Coordinates of C-alpha atoms and ligand atoms in Angstrom, one line a residue:
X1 CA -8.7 -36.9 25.3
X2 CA -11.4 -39.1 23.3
X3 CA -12.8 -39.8 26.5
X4 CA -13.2 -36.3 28.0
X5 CA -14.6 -35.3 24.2
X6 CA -17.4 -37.8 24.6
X7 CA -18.6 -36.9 28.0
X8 CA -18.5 -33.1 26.7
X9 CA -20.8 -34.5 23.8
X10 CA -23.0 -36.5 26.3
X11 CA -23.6 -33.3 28.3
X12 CA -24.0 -31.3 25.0
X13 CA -26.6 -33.7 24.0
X14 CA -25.0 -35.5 21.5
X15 CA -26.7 -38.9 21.7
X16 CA -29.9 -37.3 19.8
X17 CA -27.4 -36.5 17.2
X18 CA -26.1 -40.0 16.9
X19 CA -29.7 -41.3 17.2
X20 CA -30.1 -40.2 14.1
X21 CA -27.9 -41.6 12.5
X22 CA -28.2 -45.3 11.5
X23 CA -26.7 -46.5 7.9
X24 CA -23.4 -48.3 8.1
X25 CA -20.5 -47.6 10.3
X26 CA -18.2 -50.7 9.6
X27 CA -15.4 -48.4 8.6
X28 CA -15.4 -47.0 11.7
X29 CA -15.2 -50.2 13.5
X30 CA -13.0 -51.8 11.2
X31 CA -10.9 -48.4 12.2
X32 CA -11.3 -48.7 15.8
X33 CA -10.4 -45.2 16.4
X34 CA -12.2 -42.1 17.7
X35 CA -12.6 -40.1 13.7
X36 CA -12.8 -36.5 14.9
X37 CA -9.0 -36.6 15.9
X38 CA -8.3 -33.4 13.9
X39 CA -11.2 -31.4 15.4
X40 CA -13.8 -29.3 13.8
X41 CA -13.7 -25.6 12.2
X42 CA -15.7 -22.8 10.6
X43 CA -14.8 -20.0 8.1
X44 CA -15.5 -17.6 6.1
X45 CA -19.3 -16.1 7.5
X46 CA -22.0 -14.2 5.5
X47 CA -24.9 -12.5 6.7
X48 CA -26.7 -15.7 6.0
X49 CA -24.3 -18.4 7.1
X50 CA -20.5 -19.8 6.9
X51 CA -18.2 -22.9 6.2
X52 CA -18.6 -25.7 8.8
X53 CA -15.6 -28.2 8.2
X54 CA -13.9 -31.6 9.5
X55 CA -11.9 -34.4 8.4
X56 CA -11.9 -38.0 9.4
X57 CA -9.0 -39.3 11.1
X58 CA -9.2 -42.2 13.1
X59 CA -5.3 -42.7 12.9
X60 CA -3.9 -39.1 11.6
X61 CA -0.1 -40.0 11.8
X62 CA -0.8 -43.1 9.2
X63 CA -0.9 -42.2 5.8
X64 CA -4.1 -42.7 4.5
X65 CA -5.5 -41.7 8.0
X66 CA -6.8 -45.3 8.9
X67 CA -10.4 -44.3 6.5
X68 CA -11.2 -47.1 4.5
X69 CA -11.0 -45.9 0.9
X70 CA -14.9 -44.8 0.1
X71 CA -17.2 -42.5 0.5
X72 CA -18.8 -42.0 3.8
X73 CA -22.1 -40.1 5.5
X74 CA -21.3 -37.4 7.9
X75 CA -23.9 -36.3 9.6
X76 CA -24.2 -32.5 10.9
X77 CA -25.8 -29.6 13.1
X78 CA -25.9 -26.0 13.4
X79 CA -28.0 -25.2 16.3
X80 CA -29.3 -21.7 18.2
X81 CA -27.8 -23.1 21.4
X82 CA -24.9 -24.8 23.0
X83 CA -27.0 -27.6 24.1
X84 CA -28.2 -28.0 20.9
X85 CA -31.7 -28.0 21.9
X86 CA -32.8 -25.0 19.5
X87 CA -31.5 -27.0 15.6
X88 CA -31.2 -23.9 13.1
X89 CA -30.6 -26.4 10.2
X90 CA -29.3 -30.0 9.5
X91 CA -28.7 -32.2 7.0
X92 CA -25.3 -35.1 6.0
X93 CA -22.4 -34.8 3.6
X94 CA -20.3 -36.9 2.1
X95 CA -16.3 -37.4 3.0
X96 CA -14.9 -38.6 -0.5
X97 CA -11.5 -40.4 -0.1
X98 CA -10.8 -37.9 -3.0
X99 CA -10.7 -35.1 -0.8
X100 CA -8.4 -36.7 2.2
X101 CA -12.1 -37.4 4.1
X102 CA -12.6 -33.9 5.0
X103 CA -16.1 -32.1 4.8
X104 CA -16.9 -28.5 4.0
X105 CA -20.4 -28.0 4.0
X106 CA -21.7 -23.9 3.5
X107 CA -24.5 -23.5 5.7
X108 CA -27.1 -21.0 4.6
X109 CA -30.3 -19.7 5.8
X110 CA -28.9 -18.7 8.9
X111 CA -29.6 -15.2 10.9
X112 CA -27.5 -12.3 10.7
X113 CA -24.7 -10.7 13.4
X114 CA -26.0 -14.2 15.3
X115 CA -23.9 -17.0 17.2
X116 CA -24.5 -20.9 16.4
X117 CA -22.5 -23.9 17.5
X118 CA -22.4 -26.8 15.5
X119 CA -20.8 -30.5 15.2
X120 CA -20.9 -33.7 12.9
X121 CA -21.1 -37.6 13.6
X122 CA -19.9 -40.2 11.6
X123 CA -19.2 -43.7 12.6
X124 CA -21.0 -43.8 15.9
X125 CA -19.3 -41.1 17.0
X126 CA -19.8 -37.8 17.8
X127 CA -17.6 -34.5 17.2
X128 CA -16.6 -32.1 19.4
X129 CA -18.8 -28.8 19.0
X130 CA -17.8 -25.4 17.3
X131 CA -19.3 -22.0 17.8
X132 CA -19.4 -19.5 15.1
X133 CA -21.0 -16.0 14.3
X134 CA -22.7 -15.1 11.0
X135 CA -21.7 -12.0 9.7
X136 CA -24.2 -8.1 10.3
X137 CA -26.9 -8.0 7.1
X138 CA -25.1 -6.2 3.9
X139 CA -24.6 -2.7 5.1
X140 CA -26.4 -3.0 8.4
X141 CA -24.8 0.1 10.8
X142 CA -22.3 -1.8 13.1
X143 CA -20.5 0.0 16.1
X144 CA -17.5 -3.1 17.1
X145 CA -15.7 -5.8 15.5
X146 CA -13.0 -7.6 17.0
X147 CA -10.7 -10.0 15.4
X148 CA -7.7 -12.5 15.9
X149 CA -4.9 -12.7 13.6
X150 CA -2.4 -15.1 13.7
X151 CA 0.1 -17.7 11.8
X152 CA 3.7 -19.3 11.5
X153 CA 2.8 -21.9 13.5
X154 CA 5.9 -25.1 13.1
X155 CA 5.1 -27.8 15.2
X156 CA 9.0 -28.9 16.0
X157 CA 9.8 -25.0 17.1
X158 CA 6.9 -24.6 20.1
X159 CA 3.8 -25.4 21.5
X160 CA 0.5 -23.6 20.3
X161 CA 0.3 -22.0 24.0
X162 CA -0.9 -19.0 22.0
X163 CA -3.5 -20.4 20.3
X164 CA -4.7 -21.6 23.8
X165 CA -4.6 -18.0 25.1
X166 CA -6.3 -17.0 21.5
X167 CA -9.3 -19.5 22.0
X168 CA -10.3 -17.7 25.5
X169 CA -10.1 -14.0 24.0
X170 CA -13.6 -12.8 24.5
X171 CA -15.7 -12.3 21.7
X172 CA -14.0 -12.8 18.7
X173 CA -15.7 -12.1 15.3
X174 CA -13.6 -14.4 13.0
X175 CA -9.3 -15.1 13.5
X176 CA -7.6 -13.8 10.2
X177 CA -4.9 -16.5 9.5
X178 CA -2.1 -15.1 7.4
X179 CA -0.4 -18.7 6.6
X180 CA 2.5 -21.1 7.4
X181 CA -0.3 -23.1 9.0
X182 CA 2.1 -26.4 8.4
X183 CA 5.8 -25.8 7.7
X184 CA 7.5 -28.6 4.7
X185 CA 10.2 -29.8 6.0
X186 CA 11.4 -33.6 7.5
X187 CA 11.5 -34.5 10.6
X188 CA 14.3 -32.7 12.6
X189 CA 17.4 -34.9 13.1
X190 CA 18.2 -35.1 17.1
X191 CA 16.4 -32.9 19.2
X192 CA 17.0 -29.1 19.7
X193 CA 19.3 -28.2 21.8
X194 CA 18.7 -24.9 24.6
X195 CA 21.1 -23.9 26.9
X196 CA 19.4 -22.6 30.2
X197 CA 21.9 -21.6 33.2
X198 CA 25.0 -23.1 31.4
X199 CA 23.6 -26.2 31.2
X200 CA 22.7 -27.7 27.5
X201 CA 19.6 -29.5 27.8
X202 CA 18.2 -31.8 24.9
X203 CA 14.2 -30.8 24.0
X204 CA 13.0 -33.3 22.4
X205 CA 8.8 -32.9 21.5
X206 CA 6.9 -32.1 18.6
X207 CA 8.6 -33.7 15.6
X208 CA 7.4 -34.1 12.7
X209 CA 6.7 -37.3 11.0
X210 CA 8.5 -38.3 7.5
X211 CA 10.2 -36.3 5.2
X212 CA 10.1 -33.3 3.6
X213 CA 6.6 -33.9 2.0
X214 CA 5.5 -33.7 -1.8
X215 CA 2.7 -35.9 -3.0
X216 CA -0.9 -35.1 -1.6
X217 CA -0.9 -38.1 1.0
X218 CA 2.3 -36.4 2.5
X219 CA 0.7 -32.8 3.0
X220 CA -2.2 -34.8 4.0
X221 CA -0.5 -36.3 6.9
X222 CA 1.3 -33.1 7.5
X223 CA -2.3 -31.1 8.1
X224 CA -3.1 -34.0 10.5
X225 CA -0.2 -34.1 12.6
X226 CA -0.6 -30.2 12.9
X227 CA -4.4 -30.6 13.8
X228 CA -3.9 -33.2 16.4
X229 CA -3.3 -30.2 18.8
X230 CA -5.7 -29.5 21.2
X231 CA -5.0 -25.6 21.4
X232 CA -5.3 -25.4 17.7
X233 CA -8.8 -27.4 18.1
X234 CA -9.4 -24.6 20.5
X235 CA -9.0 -22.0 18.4
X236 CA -10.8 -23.4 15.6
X237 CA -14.1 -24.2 18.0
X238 CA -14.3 -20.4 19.2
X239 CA -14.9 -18.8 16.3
X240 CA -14.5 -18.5 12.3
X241 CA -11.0 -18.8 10.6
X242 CA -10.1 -16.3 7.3
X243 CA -7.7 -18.6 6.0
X244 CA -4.8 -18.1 3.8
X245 CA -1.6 -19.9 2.7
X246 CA 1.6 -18.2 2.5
X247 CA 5.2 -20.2 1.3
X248 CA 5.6 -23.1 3.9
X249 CA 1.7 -24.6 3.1
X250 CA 3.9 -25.8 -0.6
X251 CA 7.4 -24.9 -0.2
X252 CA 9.7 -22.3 1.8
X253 CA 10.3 -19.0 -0.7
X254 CA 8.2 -20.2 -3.6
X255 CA 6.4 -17.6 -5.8
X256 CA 4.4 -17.9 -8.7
X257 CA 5.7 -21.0 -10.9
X258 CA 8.6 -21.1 -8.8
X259 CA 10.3 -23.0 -6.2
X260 CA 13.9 -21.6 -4.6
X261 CA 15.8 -24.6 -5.9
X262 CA 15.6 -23.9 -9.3
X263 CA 13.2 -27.1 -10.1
X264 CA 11.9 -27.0 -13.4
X265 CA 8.7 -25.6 -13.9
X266 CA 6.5 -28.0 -14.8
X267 CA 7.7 -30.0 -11.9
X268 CA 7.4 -27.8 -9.2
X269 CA 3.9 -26.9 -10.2
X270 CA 3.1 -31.2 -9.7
X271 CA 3.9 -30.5 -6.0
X272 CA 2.6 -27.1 -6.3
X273 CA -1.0 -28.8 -7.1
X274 CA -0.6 -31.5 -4.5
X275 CA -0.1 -28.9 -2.0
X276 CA -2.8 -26.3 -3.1
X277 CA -5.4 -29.4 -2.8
X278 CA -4.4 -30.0 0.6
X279 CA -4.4 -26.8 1.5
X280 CA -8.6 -26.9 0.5
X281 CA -9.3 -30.1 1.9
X282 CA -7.9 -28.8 5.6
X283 CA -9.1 -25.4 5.7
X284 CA -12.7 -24.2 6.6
X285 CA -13.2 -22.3 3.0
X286 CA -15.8 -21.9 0.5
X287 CA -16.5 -23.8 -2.6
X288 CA -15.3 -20.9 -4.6
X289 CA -11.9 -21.5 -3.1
X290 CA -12.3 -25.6 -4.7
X291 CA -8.9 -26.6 -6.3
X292 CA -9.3 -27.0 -10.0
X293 CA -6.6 -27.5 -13.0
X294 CA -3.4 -27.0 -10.2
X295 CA -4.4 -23.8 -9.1
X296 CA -6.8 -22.3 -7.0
X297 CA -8.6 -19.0 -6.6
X298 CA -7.7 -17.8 -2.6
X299 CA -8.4 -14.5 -2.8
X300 CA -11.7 -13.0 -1.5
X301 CA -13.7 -10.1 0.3
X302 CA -15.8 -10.1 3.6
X303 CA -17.8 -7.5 4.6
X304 CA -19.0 -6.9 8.1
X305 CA -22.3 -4.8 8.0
X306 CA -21.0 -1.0 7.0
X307 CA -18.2 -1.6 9.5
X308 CA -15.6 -3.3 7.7
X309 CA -14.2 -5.0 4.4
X310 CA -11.5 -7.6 4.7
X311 CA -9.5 -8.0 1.3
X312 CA -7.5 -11.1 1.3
X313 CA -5.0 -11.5 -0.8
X314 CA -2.7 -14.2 -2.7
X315 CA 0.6 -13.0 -2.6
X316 CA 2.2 -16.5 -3.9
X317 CA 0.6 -17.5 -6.5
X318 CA 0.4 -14.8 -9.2
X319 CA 4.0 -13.4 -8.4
X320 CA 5.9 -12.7 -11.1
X321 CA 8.2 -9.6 -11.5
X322 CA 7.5 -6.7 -11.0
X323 CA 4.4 -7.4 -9.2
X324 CA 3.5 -9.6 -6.3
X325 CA -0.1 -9.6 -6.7
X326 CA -0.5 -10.2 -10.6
X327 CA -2.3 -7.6 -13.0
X328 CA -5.7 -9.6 -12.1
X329 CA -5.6 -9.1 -8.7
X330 CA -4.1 -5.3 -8.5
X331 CA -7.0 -4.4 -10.4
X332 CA -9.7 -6.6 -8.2
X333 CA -7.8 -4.9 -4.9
X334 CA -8.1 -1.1 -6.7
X335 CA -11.9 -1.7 -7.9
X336 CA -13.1 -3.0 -4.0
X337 CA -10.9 -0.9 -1.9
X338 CA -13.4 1.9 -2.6
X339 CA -16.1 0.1 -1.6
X340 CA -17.6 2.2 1.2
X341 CA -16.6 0.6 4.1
X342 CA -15.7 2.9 7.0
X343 CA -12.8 0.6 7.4
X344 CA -10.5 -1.5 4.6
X345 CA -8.4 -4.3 6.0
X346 CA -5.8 -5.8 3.1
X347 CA -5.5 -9.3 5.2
X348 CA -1.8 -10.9 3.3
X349 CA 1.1 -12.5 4.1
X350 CA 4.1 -10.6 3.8
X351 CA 5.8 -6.9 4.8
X352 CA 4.2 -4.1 2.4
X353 CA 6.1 -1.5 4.2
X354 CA 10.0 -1.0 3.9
X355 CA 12.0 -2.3 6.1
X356 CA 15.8 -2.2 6.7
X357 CA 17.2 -5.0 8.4
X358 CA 20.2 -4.1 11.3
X359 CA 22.1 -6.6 9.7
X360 CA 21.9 -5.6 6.0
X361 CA 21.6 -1.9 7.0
X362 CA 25.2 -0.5 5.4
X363 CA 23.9 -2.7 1.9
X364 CA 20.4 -0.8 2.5
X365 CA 19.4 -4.6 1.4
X366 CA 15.8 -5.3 2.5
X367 CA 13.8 -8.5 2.4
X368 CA 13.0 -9.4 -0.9
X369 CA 10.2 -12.3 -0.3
X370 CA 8.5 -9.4 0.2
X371 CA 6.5 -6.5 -1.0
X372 CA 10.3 -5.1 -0.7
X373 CA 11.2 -6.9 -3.9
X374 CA 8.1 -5.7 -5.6
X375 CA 8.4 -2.3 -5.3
X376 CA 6.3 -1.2 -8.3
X377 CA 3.3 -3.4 -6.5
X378 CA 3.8 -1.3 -3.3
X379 CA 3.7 2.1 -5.4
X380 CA 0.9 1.6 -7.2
X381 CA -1.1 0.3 -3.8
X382 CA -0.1 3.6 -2.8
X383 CA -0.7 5.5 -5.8
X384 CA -4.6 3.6 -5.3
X385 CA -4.7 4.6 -2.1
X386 CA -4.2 8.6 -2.5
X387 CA -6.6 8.3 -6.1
X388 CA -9.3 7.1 -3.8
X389 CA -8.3 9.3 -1.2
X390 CA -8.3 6.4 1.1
X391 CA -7.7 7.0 4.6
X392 CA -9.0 3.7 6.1
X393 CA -6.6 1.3 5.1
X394 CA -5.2 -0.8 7.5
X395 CA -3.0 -4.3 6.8
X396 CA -2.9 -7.3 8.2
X397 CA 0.7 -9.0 7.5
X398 CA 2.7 -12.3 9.0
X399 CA 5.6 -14.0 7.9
X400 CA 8.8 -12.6 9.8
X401 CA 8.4 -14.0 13.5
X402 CA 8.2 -10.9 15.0
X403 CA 5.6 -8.2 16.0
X404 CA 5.6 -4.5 14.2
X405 CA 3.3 -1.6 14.4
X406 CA 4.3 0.8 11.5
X407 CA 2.9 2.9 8.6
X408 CA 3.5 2.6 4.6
X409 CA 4.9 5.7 4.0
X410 CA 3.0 7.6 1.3
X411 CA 5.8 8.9 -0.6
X412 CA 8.2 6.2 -1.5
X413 CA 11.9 6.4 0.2
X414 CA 10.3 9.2 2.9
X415 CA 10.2 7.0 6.1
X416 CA 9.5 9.7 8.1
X417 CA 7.0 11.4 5.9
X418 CA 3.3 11.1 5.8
X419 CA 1.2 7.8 5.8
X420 CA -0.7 6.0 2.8
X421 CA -1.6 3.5 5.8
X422 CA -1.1 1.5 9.0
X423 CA 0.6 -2.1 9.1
X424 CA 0.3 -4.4 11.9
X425 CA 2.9 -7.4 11.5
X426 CA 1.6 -9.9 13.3
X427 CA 4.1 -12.5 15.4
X428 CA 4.6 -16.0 14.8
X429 CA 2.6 -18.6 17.3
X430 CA 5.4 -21.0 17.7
X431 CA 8.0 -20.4 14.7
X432 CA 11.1 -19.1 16.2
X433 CA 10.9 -20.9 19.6
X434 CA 10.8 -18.9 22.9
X435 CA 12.0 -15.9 21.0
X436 CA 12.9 -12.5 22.9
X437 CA 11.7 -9.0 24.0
X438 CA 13.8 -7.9 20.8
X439 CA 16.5 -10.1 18.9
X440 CA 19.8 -9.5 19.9
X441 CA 21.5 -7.2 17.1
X442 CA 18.3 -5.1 16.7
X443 CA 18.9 -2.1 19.2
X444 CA 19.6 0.1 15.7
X445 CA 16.5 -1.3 14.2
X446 CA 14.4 1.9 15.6
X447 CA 16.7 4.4 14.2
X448 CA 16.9 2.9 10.5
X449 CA 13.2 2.5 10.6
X450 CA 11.7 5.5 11.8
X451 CA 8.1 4.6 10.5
X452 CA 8.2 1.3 12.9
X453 CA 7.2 1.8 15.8
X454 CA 7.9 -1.7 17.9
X455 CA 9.7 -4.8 17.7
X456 CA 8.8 -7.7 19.9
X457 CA 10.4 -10.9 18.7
X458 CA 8.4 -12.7 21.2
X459 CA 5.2 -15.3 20.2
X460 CA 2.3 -14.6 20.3
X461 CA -1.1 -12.7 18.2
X462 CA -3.0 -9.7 17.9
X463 CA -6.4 -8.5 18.3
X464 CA -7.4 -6.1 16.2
X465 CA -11.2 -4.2 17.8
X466 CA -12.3 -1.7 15.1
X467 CA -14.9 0.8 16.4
X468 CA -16.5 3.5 14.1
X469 CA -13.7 6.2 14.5
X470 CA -10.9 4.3 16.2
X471 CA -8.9 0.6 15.4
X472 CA -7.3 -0.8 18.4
X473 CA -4.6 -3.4 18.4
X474 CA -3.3 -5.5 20.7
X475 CA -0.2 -7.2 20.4
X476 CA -0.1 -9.9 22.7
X477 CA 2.9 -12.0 23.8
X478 CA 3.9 -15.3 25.2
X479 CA 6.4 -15.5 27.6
X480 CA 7.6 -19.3 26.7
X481 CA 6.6 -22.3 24.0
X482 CA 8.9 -25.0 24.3
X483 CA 7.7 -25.7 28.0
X484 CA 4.2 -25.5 29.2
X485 CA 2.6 -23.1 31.0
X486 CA 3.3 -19.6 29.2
X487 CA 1.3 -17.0 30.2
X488 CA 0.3 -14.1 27.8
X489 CA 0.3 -10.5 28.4
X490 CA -0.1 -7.4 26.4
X491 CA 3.4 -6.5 24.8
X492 CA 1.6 -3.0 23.1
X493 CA -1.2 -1.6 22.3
X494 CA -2.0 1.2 19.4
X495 CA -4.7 3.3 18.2
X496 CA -5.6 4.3 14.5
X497 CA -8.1 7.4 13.8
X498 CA -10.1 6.8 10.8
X499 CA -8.9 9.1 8.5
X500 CA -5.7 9.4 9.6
X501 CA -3.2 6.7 8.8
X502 CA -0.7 6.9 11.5
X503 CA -0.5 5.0 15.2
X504 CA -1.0 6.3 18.2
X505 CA 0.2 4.6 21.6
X506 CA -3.7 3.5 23.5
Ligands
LIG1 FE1 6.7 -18.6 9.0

């Protein structure tokens, strides 16, 4: 692979980038590894600019990562053209051992509604390159967006096949991730075993390494393993991640100050810190998102020209009964919802609408890691929603493993009654394994649910391409992960009117 990324940087031009480099790279021989092992990545555009990001690595499964522990120059480039020939701006960061090596640097100056590619050196060596687009100019008239969403992507349950697929959609704006970028837990214990034509077979690929992780160097390690994948690499190199964390970037089911195990408080917040820094150092976000006293702020608004505004939210850390989103945040969501956009997207993690499981359904007992367990949250994003008289809002959700096109009713309890707005639940990319058509058990989900349209428990993603009166989506699927080779297709796809929360079949 190292070899195949250094002929791409030869033909990209990379030498006059590591021309100018000079300075001291005895770490990197002393390391005597390729660095860029984990890739490159960009986030988070402006009008005038966005997040360029990487982390050295020469040996990612090690903790520590093989970097010697100092501070080290990083050079980089954001240029007008893939050949790097046209340089829009330049300049060299610093990789602090305090920050696991990685570099965020938030490029400005740049033109808007345009695409760049950049890539770094360090070491004598050069990265691989990224493209990106900035952002339209604040309130500039803009006819089409399109966007990725995806998440849930554990590296023992299946290959990233659809991240590969993701990476050659054609002109995406920016991939909304909604989180479970890394899952906790140790490494599985004997392989996974699949039964294909009566015969058991023993898959044995993608484990992780250690244990269930808790200190900073383990989450560290974890991020790398997950980033040595070369279809995640993809996906970050074709375009600008919206990044989010949901419960598997710190622990499975935590909320607020709380883990599931009942560990004190004081000590779940210790790994709660370890895991929030982690999350900053791997991600391609913005300063504002710099981890700071255990805690960090996640939650932020794009805006794309007069087209859209993407709200994403923290539903983790600011949960505490009865709300999901803390009083803070509810009030931040109600004051920019009415923002003007033709379009609102609330980009979270997990199901706003009701649901009623097939195999809870006598119990009427519904998921309650989710905006199902909040229910005065859901009401009074509702109640917002008809004060503002709102009808633009679509949502962006992950977390279950399974795709759903549905509507949050606008009177709580009426499932068949009018809409307060649309919810696409987005599919996991590997989490699950192969996965199916629709679970077995599920055949009653339709009845119960009359306000969900579709159930596709395959993997997979969606494209969401919002046009001025109309938001298309496009639920694509997988046909296989845990062998190579799956193909994608396009399990459904839905229309929403602006102004009339509600789907449509495209
Ligand atoms: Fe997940």
């Amino acid at each position: 692979m190292t070899i195949d990324r250094r002929k791409l940087i030869h033909a990209a031009g990379g030498l006059t980038l590591l021309a100018g480099l000079g300075g001291s790279d005895a770490w990197a021989h002393a390391a005597g590894a390729y660095p860029f092992t984990l890739g490159v990545a960009s986030g988070d555009p402006a009008p005038d600019g966005f997040v360029i990001w990487t982390r050295l690595a020469p040996r990612p499964l090690e903790l520590g990562s093989g970097m010697p522990k100092r501070a080290v120059p990083v050079r980089w480039e954001v240029a007008e053209d893939e050949r790097f020939s046209r340089i829009a701006v330049s300049g060299e960061a610093i990789a602090r051992p305090e920050l696991g090596h990685s570099v965020h640097v938030e490029v400005g100056g740049l033109r808007p509604g345009a695409r760049y590619w950049y890539r770094f050196s360090a070491g004598g060596e050069a990265s691989g390159v990224g493209t990106v687009r900035t952002a339209p100019a604040a309130g500039a008239q803009l006819d089409r967006l399109r966007l990725g969403v995806a998440g849930c992507q554990h590296y023992e349950a299946g290959l990233y096949t659809a991240y590969k697929w993701l990476s050659q959609e054609p002109d995406l704006d920016a991939i909304f991730h909604y989180g479970d970028y890394i899952y906790e837990g140790p490494e599985k214990r004997g392989c996974p075993v699949t039964s294909t034509d009566g015969e058991r077979t023993r898959t044995c690929f993608r484990q992780h390494v250690g244990d269930e992780i808790y200190t900073l160097d383990d989450y560290r390690r974890r991020y790398a393993q997950y980033k040595t994948d070369p279809d995640l690499q993809a996906a970050h190199a074709a375009a600008a991640f919206l990044s989010t964390y949901d419960d598997h970037e710190v622990d499975n089911n935590w909320a607020g100050e709380a883990d599931q195990d009942g560990t004190a408080p004081e000590i779940f917040a210790l790994r709660r810190s370890a895991a929030l820094q982690a999350w900053y150092e791997n991600m391609p976000v913005r300063r504002a998102q710099f981890p700071a006293g255990g805690a960090l702020r996640m939650r932020r608004r794009l805006d794309y020209g007069d087209l859209l505004r993407i709200h994403l939210l923290d539903t983790r850390q600011y949960r505490a009964a009865p709300s999901i989103l803390g009083a803070e945040q509810h009030a931040w969501l109600e004051q920019g919802l009415g923002g003007g956009a033709r379009w609102n997207l609330v980009a979270q993690q997990v199901m706003v609408m009701p649901f009623l499981y097939p195999e809870s359904r006598a119990a009427g007992r519904t998921n309650t890691d989710s905006w199902s367990g909040y229910p005065a949250s859901r009401e009074r994003l509702v109640q917002t929603i008809a004060a503002q008289k709102l009808g633009n809002v679509v949502i962006a959700t992950g977390d279950v493993h399974k795709h759903h096109a549905g509507v949050l009713p606008a009177r709580a309890g009426d499932l068949d009654g009018p809409a307060a707005a649309t919810e696409f639940v987005c599919t996991s990319i590997s989490s699950g394994g192969d996965g199916a058509v629709m679970d077995a058990g599920w055949e009653g989900v339709a009845a119960t649910n009359p306000h969900c349209r579709l159930t596709d428990a395959r993997r997979g993603y969606q494209v969401f391409e919002v046009g001025r009166e109309s938001w298309l989506t496009d639920l694509k699927v997988v046909d296989r992960v845990t062998s190579p080779g799956g193909r994608v297709s396009t399990a459904a796809r839905f229309a929403v009117q602006r102004g009339k929360p509600g789907l449509a079949s495209a």
